[in-house]
Amino acid sequence: MKIDFSQLPETKKGYNGANGGKKCVIYNGEKYMVKFPPQAKLNNAMSYANSCFSEHIGSQIFNSIGIKAQQTLLGIYRIGATKKVVVACKDFVGAGKQLLDFASIKNQVINSSNGGYGVELSDIMDAINTQTSFDPIALNNYFWDIFIVDALIGNWDRHNGNWGFLYDEQNDTLELAPVYDCGSSLYPQADEKIMNSVLDNQQEMEFRIKEIPYSAIKIGGKNIRYHSFITSTTNEDCNRALLRIFPQISLSAIDNIISNTDFITDLQKRFYSVMLHERYNQILKTAYQKIKH
């Protein structure tokens, strides 16, 4: 039975963020943030992006690898005669806690040259190693672990506001928040025409493996290309993260996640599965074997 979130009680709690509308509903006694897919800005042929599926599948992939991510559910929301497929993300910010993004911690580093939302890799690394709110070694490892999984799922948008911490106000302590905001992964603006074109054309596929999506993180003002950066094996922090994460990835578990995802078509299932296998083999496996040998 598909969940109809529009039939559930709503609260007055609001959520920030730029991509799509959001409502807070109560499901099984728990708060969930219902995210509505935004208009597909780069593909006028689509009335809405597939970001709700990206959010759901991406979060489950993180969890399958052993990196704690938000819990998500797919369902529908009725607005008059219109029925939209939406994703609901369980609210992981408990009582007495506050979600602080990494930008908030980066802002504590007074000498940081680009402010909290600056995404130059060198500036981020300096902030991670200089800040005193969280163990810098653990934070550095976490950053690169997420980077490796984002490379697998093709996340365009892991900027400093899309990962962070839970702050306990009473005890003045920080813990890593579950991974959230995966809606810009898995080619969210690819419609059926694009999916078929990529699956039928090796050149189109190679472009979407080696060039796009690229990371939100930059080097020298240019966005990092996941493929060239990781397969170069020149960044030791990235290499160590790959050695940690790659053995934890199960393609069969990922295929199972995709096959059990409601609302998506057989074409979407094939497209997601093929692209994830290709990204796994051409980016992560290639680099992993290079490091190991």
Short mmCIF file of C-alpha atoms in Angstrom, two decimals:
data_model
loop_
_atom_site.label_atom_id
_atom_site.label_comp_id
_atom_site.label_asym_id
_atom_site.label_seq_id
_atom_site.Cartn_x
_atom_site.Cartn_y
_atom_site.Cartn_z
CA MET A 1 0.00 0.00 0.00
CA LYS A 2 1.42 3.36 -1.09
CA ILE A 3 1.57 6.02 1.62
CA ASP A 4 -0.60 9.11 1.03
CA PHE A 5 1.24 11.79 2.99
CA SER A 6 -1.48 14.36 2.29
CA GLN A 7 -3.79 12.40 4.61
CA LEU A 8 -1.42 12.66 7.58
CA PRO A 9 -1.41 15.34 10.29
CA GLU A 10 0.98 18.22 9.64
CA THR A 11 2.98 20.36 12.08
CA LYS A 12 4.08 23.97 11.89
CA LYS A 13 7.77 23.01 11.74
CA GLY A 14 9.49 24.34 8.64
CA TYR A 15 12.65 23.34 6.79
CA ASN A 16 15.06 25.50 4.84
CA GLY A 17 16.84 24.61 1.63
CA ALA A 18 16.49 25.70 -1.97
CA ASN A 19 15.34 22.60 -3.84
CA GLY A 20 11.58 22.20 -3.78
CA GLY A 21 8.84 22.71 -1.19
CA LYS A 22 8.84 20.92 2.16
CA LYS A 23 6.23 20.02 4.77
CA CYS A 24 6.45 18.30 8.16
CA VAL A 25 3.99 15.43 8.71
CA ILE A 26 3.53 12.86 11.46
CA TYR A 27 3.85 9.24 10.34
CA ASN A 28 3.77 6.39 12.87
CA GLY A 29 4.30 8.90 15.65
CA GLU A 30 7.47 10.36 14.07
CA LYS A 31 8.14 13.64 12.26
CA TYR A 32 8.96 13.34 8.56
CA MET A 33 9.99 16.07 6.16
CA VAL A 34 8.07 15.61 2.92
CA LYS A 35 10.09 16.95 -0.01
CA PHE A 36 8.35 17.94 -3.23
CA PRO A 37 10.38 17.55 -6.43
CA PRO A 38 11.41 20.91 -7.88
CA GLN A 39 10.85 21.94 -11.47
CA ALA A 40 13.52 20.42 -13.72
CA LYS A 41 15.45 23.61 -14.55
CA LEU A 42 17.86 22.10 -17.08
CA ASN A 43 15.35 19.93 -18.92
CA ASN A 44 12.19 21.74 -19.98
CA ALA A 45 10.73 18.47 -21.28
CA MET A 46 10.32 17.27 -17.69
CA SER A 47 7.54 18.73 -15.56
CA TYR A 48 9.38 17.66 -12.42
CA ALA A 49 12.80 16.27 -11.61
CA ASN A 50 13.38 12.73 -10.35
CA SER A 51 15.06 14.11 -7.22
CA CYS A 52 12.67 12.26 -4.88
CA PHE A 53 13.93 8.93 -6.27
CA SER A 54 17.52 10.18 -6.11
CA GLU A 55 17.06 11.15 -2.46
CA HIS A 56 15.54 7.79 -1.56
CA ILE A 57 17.93 5.53 -3.48
CA GLY A 58 21.02 7.60 -2.64
CA SER A 59 20.25 7.51 1.09
CA GLN A 60 19.70 3.77 1.01
CA ILE A 61 22.99 3.23 -0.82
CA PHE A 62 24.84 5.14 1.89
CA ASN A 63 23.17 3.00 4.55
CA SER A 64 23.98 -0.21 2.66
CA ILE A 65 27.66 0.74 2.66
CA GLY A 66 27.65 1.41 6.39
CA ILE A 67 27.55 5.21 6.41
CA LYS A 68 24.53 6.29 8.40
CA ALA A 69 22.06 8.27 6.31
CA GLN A 70 18.57 9.60 6.83
CA GLN A 71 15.66 7.16 6.66
CA THR A 72 13.40 7.80 3.67
CA LEU A 73 10.02 6.69 2.37
CA LEU A 74 8.37 7.21 -1.01
CA GLY A 75 4.70 8.03 -1.27
CA ILE A 76 2.20 10.40 -2.82
CA TYR A 77 0.86 13.82 -1.91
CA ARG A 78 -2.41 15.11 -3.35
CA ILE A 79 -2.82 18.81 -4.14
CA GLY A 80 -6.35 19.20 -5.45
CA ALA A 81 -6.69 16.91 -8.47
CA THR A 82 -2.91 16.61 -8.80
CA LYS A 83 -1.03 13.66 -7.31
CA LYS A 84 2.73 13.97 -6.89
CA VAL A 85 5.28 11.33 -5.96
CA VAL A 86 7.27 12.64 -3.00
CA VAL A 87 9.99 11.48 -0.65
CA ALA A 88 9.62 11.72 3.12
CA CYS A 89 12.79 11.98 5.20
CA LYS A 90 12.60 11.04 8.86
CA ASP A 91 13.46 14.02 11.05
CA PHE A 92 16.69 13.04 12.80
CA VAL A 93 17.05 16.24 14.84
CA GLY A 94 15.91 15.19 18.32
CA ALA A 95 14.76 17.33 21.22
CA GLY A 96 17.46 19.65 22.52
CA LYS A 97 19.54 19.24 19.38
CA GLN A 98 20.23 21.46 16.43
CA LEU A 99 21.43 20.64 12.92
CA LEU A 100 24.64 22.50 12.15
CA ASP A 101 25.99 22.25 8.62
CA PHE A 102 29.72 22.13 8.00
CA ALA A 103 29.59 25.76 6.87
CA SER A 104 28.69 26.71 10.45
CA ILE A 105 31.80 24.95 11.74
CA LYS A 106 33.96 26.36 8.93
CA ASN A 107 32.83 29.86 9.91
CA GLN A 108 34.45 29.31 13.32
CA VAL A 109 37.84 29.21 11.60
CA ILE A 110 38.54 32.92 11.59
CA ASN A 111 41.44 32.69 9.14
CA SER A 112 39.41 30.80 6.52
CA SER A 113 39.72 32.87 3.36
CA ASN A 114 36.42 31.94 1.69
CA GLY A 115 33.84 31.84 4.50
CA GLY A 116 31.59 28.96 5.48
CA TYR A 117 30.30 28.17 2.02
CA GLY A 118 33.60 28.41 0.16
CA VAL A 119 34.16 25.10 -1.62
CA GLU A 120 37.85 25.24 -2.57
CA LEU A 121 39.26 21.88 -1.49
CA SER A 122 42.36 23.40 0.12
CA ASP A 123 40.22 25.78 2.17
CA ILE A 124 37.92 22.95 3.30
CA MET A 125 40.89 20.80 4.29
CA ASP A 126 42.41 23.69 6.22
CA ALA A 127 39.12 24.28 8.04
CA ILE A 128 38.75 20.59 8.90
CA ASN A 129 42.26 20.42 10.31
CA THR A 130 42.10 23.78 12.12
CA GLN A 131 38.65 23.71 13.71
CA THR A 132 38.51 22.58 17.34
CA SER A 133 34.87 21.53 17.67
CA PHE A 134 35.28 17.95 16.41
CA ASP A 135 38.14 15.46 16.13
CA PRO A 136 39.89 16.59 12.92
CA ILE A 137 41.11 13.12 11.91
CA ALA A 138 37.63 11.62 12.24
CA LEU A 139 36.13 14.59 10.40
CA ASN A 140 38.67 14.34 7.58
CA ASN A 141 37.94 10.62 7.17
CA TYR A 142 34.19 11.26 7.16
CA PHE A 143 34.50 13.97 4.50
CA TRP A 144 36.42 11.67 2.16
CA ASP A 145 34.21 8.64 2.86
CA ILE A 146 31.20 10.68 1.76
CA PHE A 147 33.13 11.94 -1.26
CA ILE A 148 33.73 8.36 -2.43
CA VAL A 149 30.06 7.40 -2.16
CA ASP A 150 29.03 10.66 -3.83
CA ALA A 151 31.33 9.72 -6.71
CA LEU A 152 29.49 6.41 -6.99
CA ILE A 153 26.01 7.95 -7.03
CA GLY A 154 27.05 11.01 -9.03
CA ASN A 155 26.17 13.77 -6.58
CA TRP A 156 26.42 17.28 -8.01
CA ASP A 157 25.67 19.17 -4.83
CA ARG A 158 27.54 18.07 -1.68
CA HIS A 159 28.50 21.60 -0.71
CA ASN A 160 29.22 22.75 2.85
CA GLY A 161 25.53 23.15 3.63
CA ASN A 162 24.66 19.57 2.67
CA TRP A 163 26.46 17.70 5.43
CA GLY A 164 27.11 18.39 9.07
CA PHE A 165 26.50 17.73 12.72
CA LEU A 166 23.92 17.47 15.47
CA TYR A 167 24.65 19.94 18.26
CA ASP A 168 23.49 19.03 21.77
CA GLU A 169 22.68 22.38 23.36
CA GLN A 170 22.60 21.11 26.95
CA ASN A 171 25.93 19.26 26.83
CA ASP A 172 27.64 21.50 24.26
CA THR A 173 28.67 18.48 22.17
CA LEU A 174 28.69 17.61 18.48
CA GLU A 175 28.02 14.33 16.71
CA LEU A 176 28.01 13.63 13.00
CA ALA A 177 24.54 13.95 11.50
CA PRO A 178 23.22 11.22 9.21
CA VAL A 179 23.93 11.87 5.54
CA TYR A 180 21.16 13.97 4.01
CA ASP A 181 20.40 15.84 0.79
CA CYS A 182 21.12 13.24 -1.90
CA GLY A 183 18.50 14.62 -4.29
CA SER A 184 21.09 15.92 -6.77
CA SER A 185 22.52 12.46 -7.41
CA LEU A 186 21.61 9.75 -9.93
CA TYR A 187 20.97 12.11 -12.86
CA PRO A 188 17.73 13.63 -11.48
CA GLN A 189 16.90 15.54 -14.66
CA ALA A 190 17.26 12.61 -17.04
CA ASP A 191 13.94 11.82 -18.73
CA GLU A 192 13.11 8.65 -20.68
CA LYS A 193 14.61 10.06 -23.89
CA ILE A 194 17.91 10.82 -22.17
CA MET A 195 17.96 7.47 -20.39
CA ASN A 196 17.45 5.54 -23.61
CA SER A 197 20.05 7.66 -25.39
CA VAL A 198 22.65 7.01 -22.70
CA LEU A 199 21.93 3.29 -22.53
CA ASP A 200 22.15 2.95 -26.33
CA ASN A 201 25.19 5.16 -26.93
CA GLN A 202 28.55 4.33 -25.36
CA GLN A 203 29.85 7.85 -26.01
CA GLU A 204 26.91 9.39 -24.15
CA MET A 205 27.48 6.98 -21.28
CA GLU A 206 31.21 7.70 -21.10
CA PHE A 207 30.48 11.43 -20.93
CA ARG A 208 28.20 10.85 -17.93
CA ILE A 209 30.83 8.74 -16.22
CA LYS A 210 33.95 10.79 -16.87
CA GLU A 211 32.68 14.37 -17.10
CA ILE A 212 29.31 14.74 -15.40
CA PRO A 213 28.10 14.82 -12.74
CA TYR A 214 31.03 16.62 -11.18
CA SER A 215 31.59 17.46 -7.52
CA ALA A 216 30.55 20.75 -5.90
CA ILE A 217 34.08 20.88 -4.47
CA LYS A 218 36.61 22.85 -6.50
CA ILE A 219 40.35 22.98 -7.10
CA GLY A 220 41.63 26.28 -8.46
CA GLY A 221 38.08 27.44 -9.09
CA LYS A 222 37.20 24.39 -11.22
CA ASN A 223 34.80 21.67 -10.12
CA ILE A 224 36.41 18.33 -9.39
CA ARG A 225 35.64 15.63 -11.97
CA TYR A 226 35.12 12.48 -9.92
CA HIS A 227 36.62 10.16 -12.53
CA SER A 228 39.89 11.97 -13.22
CA PHE A 229 40.42 12.99 -9.59
CA ILE A 230 39.89 9.55 -8.03
CA THR A 231 41.57 7.48 -10.75
CA SER A 232 44.64 9.73 -10.64
CA THR A 233 45.23 8.36 -7.09
CA THR A 234 47.23 11.49 -6.27
CA ASN A 235 45.30 12.50 -3.15
CA GLU A 236 46.28 10.26 -0.24
CA ASP A 237 43.23 11.12 1.88
CA CYS A 238 40.98 10.14 -1.02
CA ASN A 239 42.99 6.94 -1.58
CA ARG A 240 42.64 5.92 2.06
CA ALA A 241 38.89 6.54 1.94
CA LEU A 242 38.60 4.40 -1.19
CA LEU A 243 40.45 1.58 0.57
CA ARG A 244 37.97 1.85 3.46
CA ILE A 245 34.79 2.18 1.43
CA PHE A 246 35.25 0.09 -1.71
CA PRO A 247 35.17 -3.30 0.08
CA GLN A 248 31.91 -2.26 1.75
CA ILE A 249 30.08 -1.69 -1.54
CA SER A 250 27.78 -4.50 -2.67
CA LEU A 251 26.43 -4.13 -6.20
CA SER A 252 23.87 -6.86 -5.52
CA ALA A 253 22.61 -4.90 -2.50
CA ILE A 254 22.38 -1.77 -4.65
CA ASP A 255 20.51 -3.66 -7.40
CA ASN A 256 18.12 -4.91 -4.74
CA ILE A 257 17.50 -1.37 -3.52
CA ILE A 258 16.68 -0.26 -7.06
CA SER A 259 14.45 -3.24 -7.87
CA ASN A 260 12.42 -2.62 -4.71
CA THR A 261 11.93 1.10 -5.30
CA ASP A 262 8.27 1.97 -5.84
CA PHE A 263 6.93 4.26 -8.58
CA ILE A 264 9.93 4.01 -10.95
CA THR A 265 9.65 2.36 -14.36
CA ASP A 266 11.60 -0.63 -15.66
CA LEU A 267 13.60 1.79 -17.80
CA GLN A 268 14.54 3.84 -14.74
CA LYS A 269 15.54 0.71 -12.86
CA ARG A 270 17.75 -0.42 -15.73
CA PHE A 271 19.25 3.06 -16.15
CA TYR A 272 20.09 3.47 -12.45
CA SER A 273 21.54 -0.02 -12.21
CA VAL A 274 23.68 0.26 -15.35
CA MET A 275 25.02 3.70 -14.44
CA LEU A 276 25.89 2.68 -10.89
CA HIS A 277 27.66 -0.45 -12.14
CA GLU A 278 29.59 1.64 -14.68
CA ARG A 279 30.56 4.28 -12.12
CA TYR A 280 31.63 1.54 -9.73
CA ASN A 281 33.81 -0.15 -12.35
CA GLN A 282 35.23 2.83 -14.23
CA ILE A 283 35.86 5.12 -11.26
CA LEU A 284 36.09 3.25 -7.97
CA LYS A 285 37.26 -0.20 -9.05
CA THR A 286 39.82 1.22 -11.48
CA ALA A 287 41.32 3.43 -8.77
CA TYR A 288 41.13 0.72 -6.12
CA GLN A 289 43.04 -1.76 -8.25
CA LYS A 290 45.62 0.89 -9.12
CA ILE A 291 46.20 1.65 -5.42
CA LYS A 292 46.35 -2.02 -4.43
CA HIS A 293 48.90 -2.84 -7.13
#
